[in-house]
Short mmCIF file of C-alpha atoms and ligand atoms in Angstrom, two decimals:
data_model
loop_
_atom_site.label_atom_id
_atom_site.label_comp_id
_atom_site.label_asym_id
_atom_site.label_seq_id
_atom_site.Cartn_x
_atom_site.Cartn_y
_atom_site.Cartn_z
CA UNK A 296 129.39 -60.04 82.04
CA UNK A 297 128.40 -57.20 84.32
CA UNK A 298 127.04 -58.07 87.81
CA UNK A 299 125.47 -55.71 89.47
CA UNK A 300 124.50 -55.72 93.38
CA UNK A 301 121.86 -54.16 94.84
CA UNK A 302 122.38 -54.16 99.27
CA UNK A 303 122.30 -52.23 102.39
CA UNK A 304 126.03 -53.33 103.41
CA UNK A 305 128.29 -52.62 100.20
CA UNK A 306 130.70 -53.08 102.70
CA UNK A 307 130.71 -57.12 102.28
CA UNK A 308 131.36 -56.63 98.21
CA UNK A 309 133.58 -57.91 96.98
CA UNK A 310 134.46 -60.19 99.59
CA UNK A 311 135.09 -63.63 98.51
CA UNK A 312 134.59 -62.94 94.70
CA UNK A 313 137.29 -60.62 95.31
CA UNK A 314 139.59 -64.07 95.41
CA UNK A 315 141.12 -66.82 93.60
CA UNK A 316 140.00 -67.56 89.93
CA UNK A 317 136.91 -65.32 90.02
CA UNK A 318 138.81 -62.50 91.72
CA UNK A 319 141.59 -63.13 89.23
CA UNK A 320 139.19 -62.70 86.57
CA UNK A 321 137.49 -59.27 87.81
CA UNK A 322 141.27 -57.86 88.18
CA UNK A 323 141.54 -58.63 84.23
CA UNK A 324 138.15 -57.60 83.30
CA UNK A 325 136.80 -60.70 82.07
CA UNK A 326 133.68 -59.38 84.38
CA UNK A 327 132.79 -56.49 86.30
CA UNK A 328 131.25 -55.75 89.35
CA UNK A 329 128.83 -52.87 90.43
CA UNK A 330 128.18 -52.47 93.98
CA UNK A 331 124.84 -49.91 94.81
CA UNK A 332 123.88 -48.43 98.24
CA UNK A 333 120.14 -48.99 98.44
CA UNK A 334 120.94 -45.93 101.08
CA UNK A 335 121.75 -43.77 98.67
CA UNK A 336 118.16 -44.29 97.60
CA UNK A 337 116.80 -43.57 100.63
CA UNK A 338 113.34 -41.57 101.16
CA UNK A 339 113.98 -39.54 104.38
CA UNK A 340 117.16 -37.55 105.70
CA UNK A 341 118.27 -40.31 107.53
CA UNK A 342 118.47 -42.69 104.13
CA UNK A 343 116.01 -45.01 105.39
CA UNK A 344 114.55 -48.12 102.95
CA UNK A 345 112.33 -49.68 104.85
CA UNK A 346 108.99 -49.37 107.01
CA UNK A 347 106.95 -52.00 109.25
CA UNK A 348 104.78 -54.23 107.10
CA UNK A 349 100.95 -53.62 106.50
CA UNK A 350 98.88 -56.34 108.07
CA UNK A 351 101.69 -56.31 111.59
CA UNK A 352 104.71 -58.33 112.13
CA UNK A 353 108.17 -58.46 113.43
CA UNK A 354 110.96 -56.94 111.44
CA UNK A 355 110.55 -54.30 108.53
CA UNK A 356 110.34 -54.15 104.88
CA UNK A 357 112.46 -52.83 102.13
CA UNK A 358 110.20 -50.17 100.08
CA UNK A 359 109.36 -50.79 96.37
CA UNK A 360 110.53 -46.90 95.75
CA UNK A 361 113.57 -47.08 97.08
CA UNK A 362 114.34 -50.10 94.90
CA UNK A 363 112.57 -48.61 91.79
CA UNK A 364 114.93 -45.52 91.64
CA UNK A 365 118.28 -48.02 92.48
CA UNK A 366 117.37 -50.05 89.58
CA UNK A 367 116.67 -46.43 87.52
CA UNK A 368 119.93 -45.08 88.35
CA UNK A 369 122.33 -47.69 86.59
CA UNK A 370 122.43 -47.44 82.74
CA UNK A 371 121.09 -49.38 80.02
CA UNK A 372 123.06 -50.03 76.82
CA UNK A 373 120.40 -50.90 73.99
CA UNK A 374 120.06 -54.33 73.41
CA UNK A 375 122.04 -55.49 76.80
CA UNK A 376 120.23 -58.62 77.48
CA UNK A 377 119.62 -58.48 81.52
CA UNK A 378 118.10 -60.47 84.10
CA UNK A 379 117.09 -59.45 87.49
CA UNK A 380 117.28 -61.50 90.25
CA UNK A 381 115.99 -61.07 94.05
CA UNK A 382 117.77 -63.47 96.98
CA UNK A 383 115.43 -64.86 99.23
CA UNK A 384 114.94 -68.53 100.89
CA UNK A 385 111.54 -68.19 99.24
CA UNK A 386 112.82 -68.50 96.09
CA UNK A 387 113.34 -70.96 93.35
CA UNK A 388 116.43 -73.33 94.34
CA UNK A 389 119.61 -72.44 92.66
CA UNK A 390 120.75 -75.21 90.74
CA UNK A 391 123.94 -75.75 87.85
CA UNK A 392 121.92 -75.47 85.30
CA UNK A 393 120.32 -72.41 86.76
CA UNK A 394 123.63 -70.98 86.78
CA UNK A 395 125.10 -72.26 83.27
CA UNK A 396 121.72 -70.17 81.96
CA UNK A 397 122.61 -66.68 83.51
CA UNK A 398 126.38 -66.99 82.03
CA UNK A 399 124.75 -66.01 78.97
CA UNK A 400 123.68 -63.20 80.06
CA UNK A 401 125.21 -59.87 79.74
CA UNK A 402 124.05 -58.22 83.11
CA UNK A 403 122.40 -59.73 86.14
CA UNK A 404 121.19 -57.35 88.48
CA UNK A 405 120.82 -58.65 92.16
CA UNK A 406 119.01 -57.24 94.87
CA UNK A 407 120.36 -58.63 98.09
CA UNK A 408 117.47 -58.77 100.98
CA UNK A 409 117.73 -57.94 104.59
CA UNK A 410 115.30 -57.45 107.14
CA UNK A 411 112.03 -59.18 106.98
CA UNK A 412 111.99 -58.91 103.23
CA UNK A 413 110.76 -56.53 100.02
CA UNK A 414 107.96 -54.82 99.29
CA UNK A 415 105.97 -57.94 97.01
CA UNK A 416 104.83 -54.95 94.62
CA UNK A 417 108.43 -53.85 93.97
CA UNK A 418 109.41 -58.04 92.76
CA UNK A 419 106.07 -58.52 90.66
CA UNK A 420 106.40 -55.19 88.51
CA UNK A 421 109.91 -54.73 88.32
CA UNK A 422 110.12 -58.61 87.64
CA UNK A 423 112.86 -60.11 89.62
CA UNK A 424 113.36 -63.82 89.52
CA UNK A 425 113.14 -64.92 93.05
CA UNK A 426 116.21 -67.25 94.05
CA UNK A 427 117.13 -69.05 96.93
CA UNK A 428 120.78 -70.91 97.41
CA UNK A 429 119.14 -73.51 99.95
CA UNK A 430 116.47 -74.66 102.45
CA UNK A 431 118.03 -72.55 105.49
CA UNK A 432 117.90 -68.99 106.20
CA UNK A 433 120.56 -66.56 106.39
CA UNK A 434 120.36 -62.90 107.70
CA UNK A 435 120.55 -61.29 104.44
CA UNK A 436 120.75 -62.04 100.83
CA UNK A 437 124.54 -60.84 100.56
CA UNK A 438 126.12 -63.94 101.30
CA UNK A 439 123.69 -65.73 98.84
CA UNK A 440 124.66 -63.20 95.96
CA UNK A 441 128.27 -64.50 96.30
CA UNK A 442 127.69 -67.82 96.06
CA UNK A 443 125.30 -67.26 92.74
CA UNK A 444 128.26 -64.74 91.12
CA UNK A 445 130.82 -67.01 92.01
CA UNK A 446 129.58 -70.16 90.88
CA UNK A 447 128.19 -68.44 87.15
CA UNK A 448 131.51 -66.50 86.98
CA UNK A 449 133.84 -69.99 86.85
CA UNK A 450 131.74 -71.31 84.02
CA UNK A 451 132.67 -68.31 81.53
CA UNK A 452 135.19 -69.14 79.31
CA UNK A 453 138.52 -68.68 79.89
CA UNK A 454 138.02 -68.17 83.78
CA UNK A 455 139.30 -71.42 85.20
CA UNK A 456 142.70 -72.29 84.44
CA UNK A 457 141.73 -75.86 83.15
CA UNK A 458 138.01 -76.18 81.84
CA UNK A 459 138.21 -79.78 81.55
CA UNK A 460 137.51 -79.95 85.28
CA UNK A 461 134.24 -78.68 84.47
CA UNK A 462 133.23 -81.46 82.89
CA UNK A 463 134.33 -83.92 85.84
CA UNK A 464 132.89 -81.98 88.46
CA UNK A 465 130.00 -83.16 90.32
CA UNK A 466 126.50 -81.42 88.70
CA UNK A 467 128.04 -81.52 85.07
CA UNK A 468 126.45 -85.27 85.10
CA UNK A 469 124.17 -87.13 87.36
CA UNK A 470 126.48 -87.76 90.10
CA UNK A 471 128.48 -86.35 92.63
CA UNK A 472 132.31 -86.27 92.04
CA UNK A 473 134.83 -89.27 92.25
CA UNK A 474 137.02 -88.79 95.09
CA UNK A 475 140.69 -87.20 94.61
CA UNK A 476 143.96 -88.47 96.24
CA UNK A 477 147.61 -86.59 96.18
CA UNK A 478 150.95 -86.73 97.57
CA UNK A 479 152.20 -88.33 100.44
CA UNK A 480 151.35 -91.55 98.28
CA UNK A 481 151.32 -92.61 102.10
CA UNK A 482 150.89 -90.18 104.82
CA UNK A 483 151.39 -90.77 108.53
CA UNK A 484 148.77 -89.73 110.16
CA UNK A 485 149.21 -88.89 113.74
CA UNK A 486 148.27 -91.58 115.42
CA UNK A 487 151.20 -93.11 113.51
CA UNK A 488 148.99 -94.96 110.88
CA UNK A 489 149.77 -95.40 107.30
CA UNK A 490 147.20 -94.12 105.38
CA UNK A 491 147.69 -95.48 101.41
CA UNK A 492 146.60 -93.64 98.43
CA UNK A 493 143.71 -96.38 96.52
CA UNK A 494 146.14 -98.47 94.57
CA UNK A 495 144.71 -98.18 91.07
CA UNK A 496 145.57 -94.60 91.16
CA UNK A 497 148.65 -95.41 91.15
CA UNK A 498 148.33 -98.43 88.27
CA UNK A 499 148.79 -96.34 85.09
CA UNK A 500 145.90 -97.62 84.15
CA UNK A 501 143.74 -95.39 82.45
CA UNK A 502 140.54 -97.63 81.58
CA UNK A 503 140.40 -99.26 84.97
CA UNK A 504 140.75 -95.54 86.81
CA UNK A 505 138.49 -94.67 84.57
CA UNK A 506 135.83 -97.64 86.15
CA UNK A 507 137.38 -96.75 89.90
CA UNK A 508 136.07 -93.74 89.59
CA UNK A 509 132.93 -93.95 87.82
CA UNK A 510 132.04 -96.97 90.92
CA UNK A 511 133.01 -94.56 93.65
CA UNK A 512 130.88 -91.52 91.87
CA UNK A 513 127.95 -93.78 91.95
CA UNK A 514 128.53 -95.12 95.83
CA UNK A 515 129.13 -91.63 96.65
CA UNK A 516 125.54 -90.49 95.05
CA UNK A 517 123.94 -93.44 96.73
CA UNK A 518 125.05 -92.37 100.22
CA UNK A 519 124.41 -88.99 100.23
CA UNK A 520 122.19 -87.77 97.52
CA UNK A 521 119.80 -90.98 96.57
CA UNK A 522 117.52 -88.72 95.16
CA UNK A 523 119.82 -87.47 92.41
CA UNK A 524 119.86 -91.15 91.11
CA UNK A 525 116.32 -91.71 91.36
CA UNK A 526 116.44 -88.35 89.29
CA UNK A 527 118.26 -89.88 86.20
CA UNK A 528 116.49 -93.04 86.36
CA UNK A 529 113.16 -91.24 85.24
CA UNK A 530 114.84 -89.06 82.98
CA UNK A 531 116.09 -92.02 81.18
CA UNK A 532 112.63 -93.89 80.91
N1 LIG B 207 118.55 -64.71 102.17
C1 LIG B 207 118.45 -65.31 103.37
N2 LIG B 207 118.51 -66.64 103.25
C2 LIG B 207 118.68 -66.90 101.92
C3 LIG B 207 118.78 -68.08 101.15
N3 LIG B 207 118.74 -69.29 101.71
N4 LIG B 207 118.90 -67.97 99.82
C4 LIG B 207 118.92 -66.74 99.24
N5 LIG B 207 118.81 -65.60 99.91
C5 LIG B 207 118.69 -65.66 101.24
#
């Protein structure tokens, strides 16, 4: 899979994709990453992208030009299926299944927002998806990119050391993930309190960890994400 980044700071690439199972992946090539200076696009000496916005406003606006000739300047192979995507909080919400559906893709192309925003012209007819990672708003679209790359990167096959984990983890299913215990099987805290490991961890028992777990993944859903459950319920009627 080739990701491709479209930004003003290439500087923050690769940052944390540059680390730990997705980092160890890009070192062997199981994915690449392209990193493109929407400077070197720029329409004036001074490499500028952006200009105030039509109507007034604070801030300024990334040109549709400027992100026209970035997106002309990296190759094509015929038949490369590709999917371009635009970070914004305005977006569509990321999601798991958002993700699992890009890892079949062989290039996304992601054009990382600063300022007050892009040109509306430049994501309508050069058809970027609009994504956001959450209801909040960060100061560019940089950080966002990472989380989308890293979370689609771990899903490809033969990325994460054991894949079976993917099938436990919270999002695979309806609930949020069982909680995980390791050694000290008692740990003194410091406050001088023995703090035990749940004892049916420690049973042997597979069928009854098996129930612990399931139990805690549902408490866990019902405490902080109620609506997930409500979700499924609906789904199964
Ligand atoms: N850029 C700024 N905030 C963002 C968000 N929440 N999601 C995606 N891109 C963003």
């Amino acid at each position: 899979m080739i990701i491709t980044i479209l930004t003003a700071y290439p500087e923050i690439f690769p940052g944390s994709l540059g680390y730990s199972v997705v980092g160890n992946a890009l070192k062997q090539n199981k994915w690449s990453l392209e990193i493109i200076n929407l400077h070197d696009f720029g329409y004036d000496d001074r490499k500028s992208i952006d200009n105030e916005p039509f109507g007034g406003g604070p801030g300024m606006v990334i040109r549709p030009d400027v992100i026209e000739k970035a997106l002309l300047s990296i190759s094509k192979k015929k038949g490369q299926n590709r999917h371009l995507i635009y970070m914004t909080p305005s977006g569509k919400t990321l999601n798991q299944s958002k993700m699992a559906e890009f890892t079949h893709l062989d290039q996304l192309i992601i054009l990382c927002g600063r300022f007050e925003g892009v040109d509306q012209r430049a994501i309508e007819v050069l058809r970027f998806e609009e994504i956001s990672i959450g209801d909040y708003v960060l100061a560019g679209g940089e950080i966002a990119s990472q989380v989308l790359v890293e979370g689609c990167i771990r899903l490809l096959p033969g990325v994460l050391g054991q894949p079976e984990s993917l099938l436990e983890e919270s999002f695979s299913k309806e609930f949020l993930e069982y909680p995980q215990y390791t050694r000290p099987q008692v740990w003194k805290d410091a406050q001088n309190n023995d703090r035990e490991v749940p004892k049916v961890l420690l049973s042997g028992h597979h069928e009854k960890i098996k129930q612990w777990r399931s139990e805690k993944s549902i408490q866990k859903t019902n405490l902080f994400r109620p609506d997930l459950l409500k979700k499924e319920k609906k789904e199964r009627k």
